[in-house]
Coordinates of C-alpha atoms in Angstrom, one line a residue:
Chain A
L15 CA 107.1 37.4 135.5
Q16 CA 107.5 38.0 131.8
Q17 CA 103.7 38.0 131.4
R18 CA 103.2 40.7 133.9
R19 CA 102.6 44.1 132.5
G20 CA 104.6 46.4 134.7
L21 CA 104.4 50.2 135.1
R22 CA 105.8 52.1 132.2
L23 CA 108.5 54.3 133.7
S24 CA 109.8 55.8 130.5
A25 CA 108.2 58.8 128.8
P26 CA 105.3 58.1 126.5
A27 CA 106.4 57.3 122.9
A28 CA 104.1 58.2 120.0
I29 CA 100.6 59.4 120.8
Q30 CA 97.5 60.2 118.7
V31 CA 96.9 63.9 118.3
T32 CA 94.4 65.6 116.1
V33 CA 95.4 68.4 113.8
R34 CA 93.3 70.8 115.8
D35 CA 95.1 69.9 119.1
A36 CA 98.5 70.1 117.3
L37 CA 97.7 73.7 116.1
N38 CA 96.4 74.6 119.6
Q39 CA 99.6 73.3 121.1
A40 CA 101.8 75.2 118.6
L41 CA 99.9 78.4 119.4
D42 CA 100.1 77.9 123.1
E43 CA 103.8 77.2 123.0
E44 CA 104.7 80.1 120.8
L45 CA 102.5 82.5 122.8
E46 CA 104.3 81.4 125.9
R47 CA 107.8 81.6 124.4
D48 CA 107.6 85.1 122.9
E49 CA 105.5 87.9 124.3
R50 CA 105.4 89.6 120.9
V51 CA 103.3 86.9 119.5
F52 CA 99.5 87.5 119.5
L53 CA 96.5 86.0 117.8
L54 CA 93.7 88.1 116.2
G55 CA 90.7 87.2 114.1
E56 CA 86.9 86.7 114.3
E57 CA 85.7 84.6 117.2
V58 CA 89.2 83.6 118.4
A59 CA 88.8 84.7 122.0
Q60 CA 85.8 83.9 124.1
Y61 CA 84.3 81.6 121.4
D62 CA 87.5 79.6 121.5
G63 CA 87.8 80.0 117.7
A64 CA 85.3 79.3 114.9
Y65 CA 86.9 75.8 114.6
K66 CA 88.1 75.7 118.2
I67 CA 91.7 75.9 117.2
S68 CA 92.3 78.6 119.8
R69 CA 90.5 76.7 122.6
G70 CA 91.5 77.8 126.1
L71 CA 94.0 80.4 124.8
W72 CA 92.0 83.5 125.7
K73 CA 91.4 82.2 129.2
K74 CA 95.1 81.6 129.6
Y75 CA 96.6 84.7 127.9
G76 CA 93.8 87.3 128.1
D77 CA 92.7 90.3 125.9
K78 CA 96.1 91.6 125.1
R79 CA 97.3 88.4 123.4
I80 CA 94.1 86.9 122.0
I81 CA 92.0 89.6 120.2
D82 CA 88.5 89.3 118.8
T83 CA 88.0 91.6 115.8
P84 CA 85.0 93.2 114.1
I85 CA 83.9 91.6 110.9
S86 CA 86.4 93.3 108.6
E87 CA 89.1 91.2 107.1
M88 CA 90.7 94.2 105.3
G89 CA 90.6 96.0 108.6
F90 CA 92.1 93.4 110.9
A91 CA 94.6 92.0 108.4
G92 CA 95.8 95.6 107.9
I93 CA 96.1 96.2 111.6
A94 CA 98.1 93.0 112.0
V95 CA 100.5 94.1 109.2
G96 CA 101.0 97.5 110.8
A97 CA 101.6 95.9 114.2
A98 CA 104.1 93.5 112.6
M99 CA 106.0 96.4 111.0
V100 CA 106.6 98.0 114.4
W101 CA 107.6 95.2 116.8
L102 CA 104.8 92.6 117.3
R103 CA 104.5 89.1 115.7
P104 CA 100.8 88.7 114.9
V105 CA 99.0 85.5 113.9
C106 CA 96.1 86.6 111.8
E107 CA 93.3 84.1 111.5
F108 CA 91.0 84.1 108.5
M109 CA 87.9 82.1 109.2
T110 CA 88.5 80.6 105.9
F111 CA 90.9 81.7 103.2
N112 CA 87.9 82.6 101.0
F113 CA 87.5 85.7 103.2
S114 CA 91.1 86.6 102.7
M115 CA 90.1 87.9 99.3
Q116 CA 88.6 90.8 101.2
A117 CA 92.1 91.5 102.7
I118 CA 94.3 90.4 99.8
D119 CA 95.6 93.9 99.3
Q120 CA 97.0 93.8 102.8
V121 CA 98.5 90.4 102.4
I122 CA 100.2 91.1 99.1
N123 CA 100.8 94.8 98.9
S124 CA 101.3 95.6 102.5
A125 CA 102.9 92.4 103.8
A126 CA 104.6 90.5 101.0
K127 CA 106.1 93.4 99.1
S128 CA 107.3 95.6 102.0
C129 CA 110.7 94.0 102.5
Y130 CA 111.6 94.5 98.8
M131 CA 110.1 97.9 98.5
S132 CA 112.0 99.2 101.5
G133 CA 115.3 97.6 100.5
G134 CA 115.2 95.3 103.5
S135 CA 114.4 97.9 106.1
I136 CA 110.9 96.9 106.8
S137 CA 110.2 93.3 108.0
V138 CA 106.7 91.9 108.4
P139 CA 106.9 88.8 110.7
I140 CA 103.3 87.9 110.3
V141 CA 101.5 84.6 109.9
F142 CA 98.1 84.5 108.1
R143 CA 96.4 81.2 108.8
G144 CA 93.1 79.5 108.4
P145 CA 91.3 76.7 106.6
N146 CA 91.8 76.5 102.8
G147 CA 90.0 74.6 100.1
A148 CA 87.1 72.3 100.3
A149 CA 85.1 71.6 103.4
A150 CA 81.8 69.7 103.3
G151 CA 78.7 71.2 101.7
V152 CA 79.8 74.9 102.0
A153 CA 79.5 75.4 98.2
A154 CA 81.2 77.7 95.8
Q155 CA 82.1 80.8 97.7
H156 CA 83.5 78.9 100.7
S157 CA 85.5 76.1 99.1
Q158 CA 88.2 77.7 97.0
C159 CA 91.8 76.6 97.2
F160 CA 94.3 79.5 97.4
A161 CA 97.6 77.7 97.1
A162 CA 98.2 78.8 93.6
W163 CA 97.1 82.4 94.3
Y164 CA 99.5 83.0 97.2
G165 CA 102.2 80.7 95.9
H166 CA 102.4 83.0 92.9
C167 CA 103.8 85.9 95.0
P168 CA 107.5 86.6 95.7
G169 CA 107.9 87.9 99.2
L170 CA 105.4 85.4 100.7
K171 CA 106.2 82.0 102.1
V172 CA 103.3 79.6 101.8
V173 CA 102.9 76.3 103.7
S174 CA 100.3 73.6 103.5
P175 CA 100.4 71.0 106.3
W176 CA 98.8 67.5 106.1
S177 CA 99.5 65.6 109.4
S178 CA 99.5 66.8 113.0
E179 CA 103.3 66.9 112.9
D180 CA 103.2 69.1 109.8
A181 CA 100.6 71.4 111.4
K182 CA 102.4 71.9 114.7
G183 CA 105.9 72.1 113.2
L184 CA 105.0 74.4 110.4
L185 CA 103.0 76.7 112.5
K186 CA 105.8 77.1 115.0
A187 CA 108.3 77.6 112.1
S188 CA 106.0 80.1 110.5
I189 CA 105.6 82.1 113.7
R190 CA 109.4 82.1 114.2
D191 CA 110.0 83.2 110.6
D192 CA 110.6 86.9 110.1
N193 CA 109.0 86.9 106.7
P194 CA 105.2 87.0 106.0
V195 CA 103.9 83.4 105.9
V196 CA 100.5 82.1 104.6
M197 CA 99.5 78.8 106.3
L198 CA 96.8 76.9 104.4
E199 CA 95.1 74.5 106.7
S200 CA 92.2 72.1 106.0
E201 CA 89.0 72.2 107.9
L202 CA 88.4 68.5 107.1
L203 CA 91.7 67.6 108.7
Y204 CA 91.1 69.4 112.0
G205 CA 89.4 66.4 113.6
V206 CA 91.7 63.8 112.2
P207 CA 94.2 62.1 114.6
F208 CA 97.7 61.4 113.5
E209 CA 100.5 59.7 115.3
M210 CA 102.9 62.2 116.8
S211 CA 106.4 61.1 117.7
E212 CA 108.0 61.9 121.0
Q213 CA 110.3 64.3 119.2
A214 CA 107.3 66.2 117.7
Q215 CA 105.8 66.6 121.2
S216 CA 108.7 68.8 122.3
K217 CA 108.3 72.5 122.7
D218 CA 111.1 73.2 120.2
F219 CA 109.9 70.9 117.5
V220 CA 109.9 72.8 114.2
V221 CA 109.3 71.6 110.7
P222 CA 111.6 73.6 108.3
I223 CA 109.8 75.7 105.8
G224 CA 110.8 74.7 102.2
K225 CA 111.4 71.0 102.8
A226 CA 109.1 68.3 101.5
K227 CA 108.7 64.9 103.2
I228 CA 108.6 61.5 101.7
E229 CA 105.7 59.9 103.4
R230 CA 106.1 56.5 101.6
Q231 CA 109.0 55.1 99.6
G232 CA 108.3 53.6 96.2
T233 CA 109.9 52.7 92.9
H234 CA 107.3 52.8 90.1
V235 CA 105.8 56.3 90.3
T236 CA 106.1 59.6 92.2
L237 CA 102.9 61.0 93.7
V238 CA 103.2 64.6 94.8
A239 CA 100.5 66.3 96.8
H240 CA 99.9 68.9 99.6
S241 CA 97.3 69.0 102.4
R242 CA 94.4 66.5 102.5
P243 CA 95.1 64.9 99.1
V244 CA 98.3 63.5 100.6
G245 CA 96.1 61.2 102.6
H246 CA 94.2 60.2 99.5
C247 CA 97.6 59.4 97.8
M248 CA 98.6 57.2 100.8
E249 CA 95.3 55.3 100.4
A250 CA 95.8 55.0 96.6
A251 CA 99.3 53.7 97.2
T252 CA 97.9 50.9 99.4
V253 CA 95.4 50.0 96.8
L254 CA 98.0 50.0 94.0
S255 CA 100.5 48.0 96.1
K256 CA 98.2 45.1 96.0
E257 CA 98.5 45.2 92.2
G258 CA 102.3 45.3 92.4
V259 CA 102.7 49.0 91.8
E260 CA 104.8 50.8 94.5
C261 CA 104.1 54.5 94.8
E262 CA 106.5 57.0 96.3
V263 CA 104.3 59.6 98.0
I264 CA 105.8 63.1 98.6
N265 CA 104.1 65.5 101.0
L266 CA 105.1 68.9 99.7
R267 CA 104.5 70.6 103.1
T268 CA 105.6 74.0 101.6
I269 CA 104.1 75.5 98.4
R270 CA 106.6 78.4 98.3
P271 CA 109.6 78.0 98.3
M272 CA 108.8 74.7 96.7
D273 CA 111.1 71.7 97.4
I274 CA 111.3 70.7 93.7
E275 CA 114.7 69.0 94.4
A276 CA 112.8 66.4 96.4
V277 CA 110.4 65.8 93.5
E278 CA 113.3 65.7 91.0
A279 CA 115.3 63.1 93.1
S280 CA 112.2 61.0 93.2
V281 CA 111.4 61.2 89.5
V282 CA 115.0 60.3 88.7
K283 CA 114.3 57.1 90.6
T284 CA 110.7 56.3 89.5
N285 CA 110.6 57.8 86.0
H286 CA 106.9 58.7 86.4
L287 CA 105.1 61.6 87.9
V288 CA 101.5 62.2 89.1
T289 CA 100.6 65.5 90.9
V290 CA 97.5 65.6 93.1
E291 CA 95.8 68.8 94.4
G292 CA 92.3 70.0 95.5
G293 CA 92.6 73.3 93.6
W294 CA 91.6 74.1 90.0
P295 CA 93.9 72.8 87.2
Q296 CA 94.7 76.0 85.4
F297 CA 97.8 77.8 86.8
G298 CA 97.7 75.4 89.7
V299 CA 100.3 73.7 92.0
G300 CA 100.5 70.7 89.6
A301 CA 101.1 73.0 86.6
E302 CA 104.1 74.6 88.4
I303 CA 105.6 71.2 89.4
C304 CA 105.3 70.0 85.8
A305 CA 106.9 73.2 84.4
R306 CA 109.8 73.0 86.9
I307 CA 110.4 69.3 86.2
M308 CA 110.6 70.1 82.5
E309 CA 113.1 72.8 83.2
G310 CA 115.3 70.6 85.3
P311 CA 117.5 67.5 85.1
A312 CA 114.6 65.1 86.0
F313 CA 112.9 65.7 82.6
N314 CA 115.4 63.3 81.0
Y315 CA 114.3 60.6 83.4
L316 CA 110.6 60.8 82.6
D317 CA 109.3 57.8 80.7
A318 CA 105.9 59.4 80.1
P319 CA 104.3 62.8 80.4
A320 CA 103.4 63.9 83.9
V321 CA 99.7 63.6 84.9
R322 CA 97.9 66.1 87.0
V323 CA 94.9 65.1 89.2
T324 CA 93.1 68.3 90.3
G325 CA 89.8 69.6 91.5
A326 CA 87.2 69.9 88.7
D327 CA 87.3 73.2 86.8
V328 CA 84.0 74.5 88.2
P329 CA 82.9 76.6 91.2
M330 CA 82.3 74.0 93.9
P331 CA 78.8 72.6 93.6
Y332 CA 76.5 72.4 96.5
A333 CA 74.8 69.0 95.8
K334 CA 76.8 66.4 97.7
I335 CA 77.1 63.9 94.8
L336 CA 78.5 66.7 92.6
E337 CA 80.8 68.0 95.4
D338 CA 82.2 64.5 96.0
N339 CA 83.0 64.2 92.3
S340 CA 84.5 67.7 92.0
L341 CA 87.5 66.7 94.2
P342 CA 90.2 64.1 93.6
Q343 CA 89.2 60.8 95.0
V344 CA 91.4 57.7 95.6
K345 CA 90.0 56.1 92.4
D346 CA 91.0 59.2 90.4
I347 CA 94.6 58.9 91.7
V348 CA 94.7 55.2 90.9
F349 CA 93.4 55.9 87.4
A350 CA 96.0 58.6 86.9
V351 CA 98.8 56.3 88.0
K352 CA 97.7 53.6 85.6
K353 CA 97.5 56.1 82.8
A354 CA 101.0 57.3 83.6
L355 CA 102.3 53.8 83.7
N356 CA 100.2 52.7 80.7
I357 CA 98.8 49.7 82.5
Chain B
P27 CA 94.5 99.9 108.7
P28 CA 98.3 99.3 108.8
A29 CA 98.7 102.8 110.4
V30 CA 96.2 101.8 113.1
G31 CA 98.1 98.5 113.6
A32 CA 101.3 100.3 114.0
A33 CA 99.7 102.6 116.6
Y34 CA 98.4 99.6 118.4
A35 CA 101.8 98.1 118.6
I36 CA 103.2 101.4 119.8
K37 CA 100.6 101.5 122.6
R38 CA 101.5 97.9 123.5
A39 CA 105.1 99.1 123.8
D40 CA 104.2 102.0 126.1
A41 CA 106.3 104.1 123.7
N42 CA 104.7 107.5 124.3
R43 CA 104.5 108.0 120.6
A44 CA 101.8 108.4 118.0
V45 CA 101.2 107.6 114.4
V46 CA 100.1 110.2 111.9
C47 CA 98.4 109.0 108.8
Y48 CA 98.0 111.3 105.8
F49 CA 95.5 110.6 103.1
G50 CA 93.3 112.5 100.6
E51 CA 89.6 113.0 100.6
G52 CA 89.3 110.4 97.8
A53 CA 91.1 107.7 99.7
A54 CA 88.6 108.2 102.5
S55 CA 86.0 106.6 100.2
E56 CA 87.8 103.3 100.3
G57 CA 86.3 100.5 102.4
D58 CA 89.4 100.1 104.5
A59 CA 89.2 103.8 105.6
H60 CA 86.0 102.8 107.3
A61 CA 87.8 99.8 108.9
G62 CA 90.7 101.9 109.9
F63 CA 88.6 104.6 111.7
N64 CA 86.5 101.9 113.4
F65 CA 89.4 99.9 114.6
A66 CA 91.3 103.0 115.8
A67 CA 88.4 103.8 118.0
T68 CA 87.6 100.3 119.3
L69 CA 91.3 99.5 119.9
E70 CA 91.9 102.9 121.4
C71 CA 95.0 103.7 119.4
P72 CA 97.3 106.7 119.6
I73 CA 96.8 107.9 116.0
V74 CA 96.1 111.2 114.2
F75 CA 94.3 110.7 110.9
F76 CA 95.1 113.7 108.7
C77 CA 92.9 114.2 105.7
R78 CA 94.2 116.6 103.0
N79 CA 91.0 117.7 101.3
N80 CA 92.2 119.4 98.2
G81 CA 89.0 119.4 96.1
Y82 CA 90.0 116.7 93.6
A83 CA 90.9 113.0 93.4
I84 CA 92.6 113.1 90.0
S85 CA 89.6 114.4 88.0
T86 CA 86.9 113.6 90.6
P87 CA 85.7 116.8 92.3
T88 CA 84.5 116.5 95.9
A89 CA 80.8 116.9 94.8
E90 CA 81.1 113.5 93.1
Q91 CA 83.3 112.0 95.8
Y92 CA 80.8 112.4 98.6
R93 CA 77.4 114.1 99.4
G94 CA 77.9 114.3 103.1
D95 CA 79.8 117.1 105.0
G96 CA 83.3 116.1 104.0
I97 CA 85.5 113.8 106.1
A98 CA 85.5 115.6 109.5
A99 CA 81.8 115.0 109.8
R100 CA 82.3 111.2 109.5
G101 CA 84.6 111.1 112.6
P102 CA 81.9 111.4 115.3
G103 CA 80.1 108.5 113.7
Y104 CA 83.1 106.3 114.7
G105 CA 83.7 107.9 118.1
L106 CA 86.6 109.9 116.7
L107 CA 87.2 113.5 118.0
S108 CA 87.4 115.5 114.8
I109 CA 88.3 119.0 113.7
R110 CA 88.2 120.8 110.4
V111 CA 91.0 123.4 109.7
D112 CA 92.0 125.8 107.0
G113 CA 94.6 123.7 105.3
N114 CA 96.3 126.8 103.8
D115 CA 97.0 128.4 107.2
V116 CA 100.3 127.0 108.4
F117 CA 99.7 128.0 112.0
A118 CA 96.2 126.5 112.2
V119 CA 97.5 123.2 110.8
Y120 CA 100.5 123.2 113.1
N121 CA 98.5 123.9 116.2
A122 CA 95.8 121.4 115.4
T123 CA 98.3 118.7 114.7
R124 CA 100.4 119.4 117.8
E125 CA 97.4 119.3 120.1
A126 CA 96.0 116.1 118.5
R127 CA 99.3 114.4 118.9
R128 CA 99.7 115.4 122.5
R129 CA 96.3 114.1 123.4
A130 CA 96.5 110.9 121.3
V131 CA 99.6 109.9 123.3
A132 CA 98.3 111.1 126.6
E133 CA 94.8 109.6 126.3
N134 CA 95.4 106.6 123.9
Q135 CA 92.7 107.7 121.5
P136 CA 92.5 108.6 117.8
F137 CA 91.9 112.0 116.3
L138 CA 90.7 113.1 112.9
I139 CA 91.9 116.4 111.3
E140 CA 90.4 117.5 107.9
A141 CA 92.5 120.2 106.3
M142 CA 90.7 122.1 103.6
T143 CA 92.9 123.2 100.7
Y144 CA 93.2 123.2 96.9
R145 CA 95.3 121.2 94.5
I146 CA 96.8 123.8 92.2
G147 CA 99.0 121.4 90.2
H148 CA 98.0 118.5 88.1
H149 CA 97.5 115.2 89.8
S150 CA 100.6 113.7 88.2
T151 CA 102.9 114.1 85.2
S152 CA 100.4 112.2 83.1
D153 CA 97.5 114.5 84.0
D154 CA 96.3 117.7 82.2
S155 CA 93.8 119.1 84.6
S156 CA 92.5 121.7 82.2
A157 CA 90.5 118.8 80.8
Y158 CA 88.2 118.9 83.9
R159 CA 88.5 122.3 85.5
S160 CA 88.8 126.0 84.5
V161 CA 92.0 127.9 84.5
D162 CA 90.2 130.7 86.3
E163 CA 89.4 128.4 89.2
V164 CA 93.1 127.4 89.5
N165 CA 94.2 131.0 89.2
Y166 CA 91.9 132.1 92.0
W167 CA 93.5 129.7 94.5
D168 CA 97.0 130.4 93.2
K169 CA 96.7 134.1 93.6
Q170 CA 94.2 134.6 96.5
D171 CA 94.7 131.6 98.8
H172 CA 98.1 130.0 98.5
P173 CA 99.6 128.8 101.8
I174 CA 103.2 129.9 101.0
S175 CA 102.1 133.3 99.8
R176 CA 100.0 133.8 102.9
L177 CA 102.9 133.0 105.1
R178 CA 105.1 135.3 103.1
L179 CA 102.7 138.2 103.5
Y180 CA 102.4 137.5 107.3
L181 CA 106.1 137.4 107.8
G182 CA 106.6 140.5 105.7
R183 CA 103.9 142.5 107.7
R184 CA 105.6 141.4 110.9
G185 CA 108.9 142.7 109.6
W186 CA 110.5 139.3 109.8
W187 CA 111.2 138.9 106.1
D188 CA 111.8 141.2 103.1
E189 CA 112.3 141.2 99.3
Q190 CA 116.1 141.2 99.6
Q191 CA 116.2 138.2 101.9
E192 CA 113.7 136.5 99.5
Q193 CA 116.0 137.0 96.5
A194 CA 119.1 135.9 98.4
W195 CA 117.3 132.8 99.7
R196 CA 116.0 131.8 96.3
K197 CA 119.4 132.1 94.8
S198 CA 121.2 130.1 97.5
S199 CA 118.4 127.4 97.4
R200 CA 118.7 127.0 93.7
K201 CA 122.5 126.6 94.0
M202 CA 122.1 124.1 96.8
V203 CA 119.6 122.0 94.7
L204 CA 121.7 122.1 91.5
E205 CA 124.9 121.1 93.4
A206 CA 123.0 118.2 94.9
F207 CA 121.9 117.1 91.4
E208 CA 125.4 117.2 90.1
Q209 CA 126.7 115.3 93.0
A210 CA 124.1 112.7 92.6
E211 CA 124.7 112.3 88.9
R212 CA 128.4 111.7 89.5
E213 CA 127.5 108.8 91.9
P214 CA 127.9 105.3 90.4
K215 CA 124.7 103.2 90.3
P216 CA 124.1 100.5 92.9
P217 CA 126.0 97.2 92.4
P218 CA 124.4 94.6 90.2
H219 CA 124.3 91.9 92.9
L220 CA 121.6 94.0 94.7
L221 CA 119.1 92.9 92.0
F222 CA 118.5 89.7 93.9
S223 CA 118.2 90.9 97.5
D224 CA 115.3 91.8 99.8
V225 CA 112.6 89.7 98.2
Y226 CA 112.8 87.9 101.5
L227 CA 114.9 88.8 104.6
E228 CA 117.2 86.0 103.7
M229 CA 118.1 85.2 100.1
P230 CA 116.5 81.9 99.0
P231 CA 118.8 79.4 97.3
R232 CA 117.2 79.8 93.9
L233 CA 117.9 83.5 93.8
R234 CA 121.4 83.0 95.2
R235 CA 122.2 80.6 92.3
Q236 CA 121.0 83.2 89.9
Q237 CA 123.1 85.8 91.6
E238 CA 126.2 83.6 91.3
E239 CA 125.4 82.9 87.7
L240 CA 125.4 86.6 87.0
E241 CA 128.7 87.0 88.9
R242 CA 130.3 84.3 86.8
H243 CA 128.9 85.8 83.6
L244 CA 130.3 89.2 84.4
E245 CA 133.7 87.7 85.3
T246 CA 133.9 86.3 81.7
Y247 CA 132.0 88.9 79.7
G248 CA 132.3 92.0 81.9
E249 CA 134.0 94.0 79.3
H250 CA 130.8 94.1 77.2
Y251 CA 128.9 95.9 80.0
P252 CA 129.3 99.5 81.2
L253 CA 130.4 98.3 84.6
Q254 CA 132.3 101.5 85.4
Q255 CA 128.9 103.2 85.9
F256 CA 128.1 100.8 88.7
Q257 CA 129.5 100.3 92.2
K258 CA 131.4 97.1 92.7

């Protein structure tokens, strides 16, 4: 009898969900929950989304909630901001964040600064979302990381999910947040499945903005990353573990406001810091982390200077071999850890 | 574009209201003016676009701003019902705006009004417009085609206003303004703790810590600061 596999009567536990499906679920749930929420962008309606993130939503919610726009980022981002100032809660999709440069005046000047400029009278509960950073073979004008650009601006919140839980929880939190939020996704992660706990599958599951997550506990070195590089850090941690080096991997989840306290607590424990990002080094996320560590209590616990692993300081090349080597790889992270630990 | 978005949201709310968006003929050259007009038409928004064509964008005269027939002529290209009015005629502007607003709300469609006028003053306090236009040109408009003078003459001819009322009104207005100035100057300045608010709707912990630090600093060293000029 003990060998018989009976019917499972309890609810399913963890399941595998791709980041794409997690985002789709988040959008579906928030559209259903609040009639003020709507999605606009290029190809989001009948085409189901350029990357199929909004699959099925136009069919379910119709023209009023899922709006296809003409090809004008400055136009539709501005529309979305105006609508948000009145009573609606738009989710504005950029096909990639490279195109957000066309609309950056609307994101920064119309959205981010309005609360401050109006002394708190105008709120802009908008989410700008879309793929950020490198994809595969899309070259210089389609591969830039905007974490540092948007993370620079007071008045904006900026989030950068890695796993499906991050994606779903952060998108729901961003939509529910009354401030303008920029959500930097990753095209290369859309098709990647992650385990999603039972709790994460609930309609009210929200990941708080401004809190990092320790993906792996460790004692010898702190690795801090956001988005896809978190996965590379986890792989590097596995490699290094075989050599007796235990890495603590922190998934920032939010770029602004940055959970530097989580990094500080970790550095106090491990005494070594390596930051990893896909963006360019100058004025990047890693640079900010290093500056803040120096300014805070954790500086006294560092046994060596922090090391930054970043994208190469060039416009993204087209040739595959060059592209592969322009982004942080597992071997680069391993090398950086060994440099920090002097081994 | 934000004006169009606001109009879209108002339409979604069935609010029976319209948005009126004022801009100059120079701003109409921006790329997002094109986007705004196009979206207003395609999304069928209750908005009145009001272009104040005053002849100059800082130092750029309209001959260098565009070669087409002004802003009103662009409207039909987007499917916008458009009208050009004498911007110095109070009644023309009022009537055009009133009708455009009524129809924008009733028909959920955008309108474009181009009001032709002239900028008599400098663009701003850091501009000296004699560097790019003749004093004669400015004087012509000031003397021959000034909206307030025209209204004054109209009211005078109808017997609804005279020189005596004019002088009395000027005197009482001046008094009203100066009293308001004095009242405002007596007001204490906003309290220092407001330096930290409104970056976000809720104050982030980092800013709150800085605010508390300032409070503690002022508790100890407040006597060195002119705190009496500020609200508590």
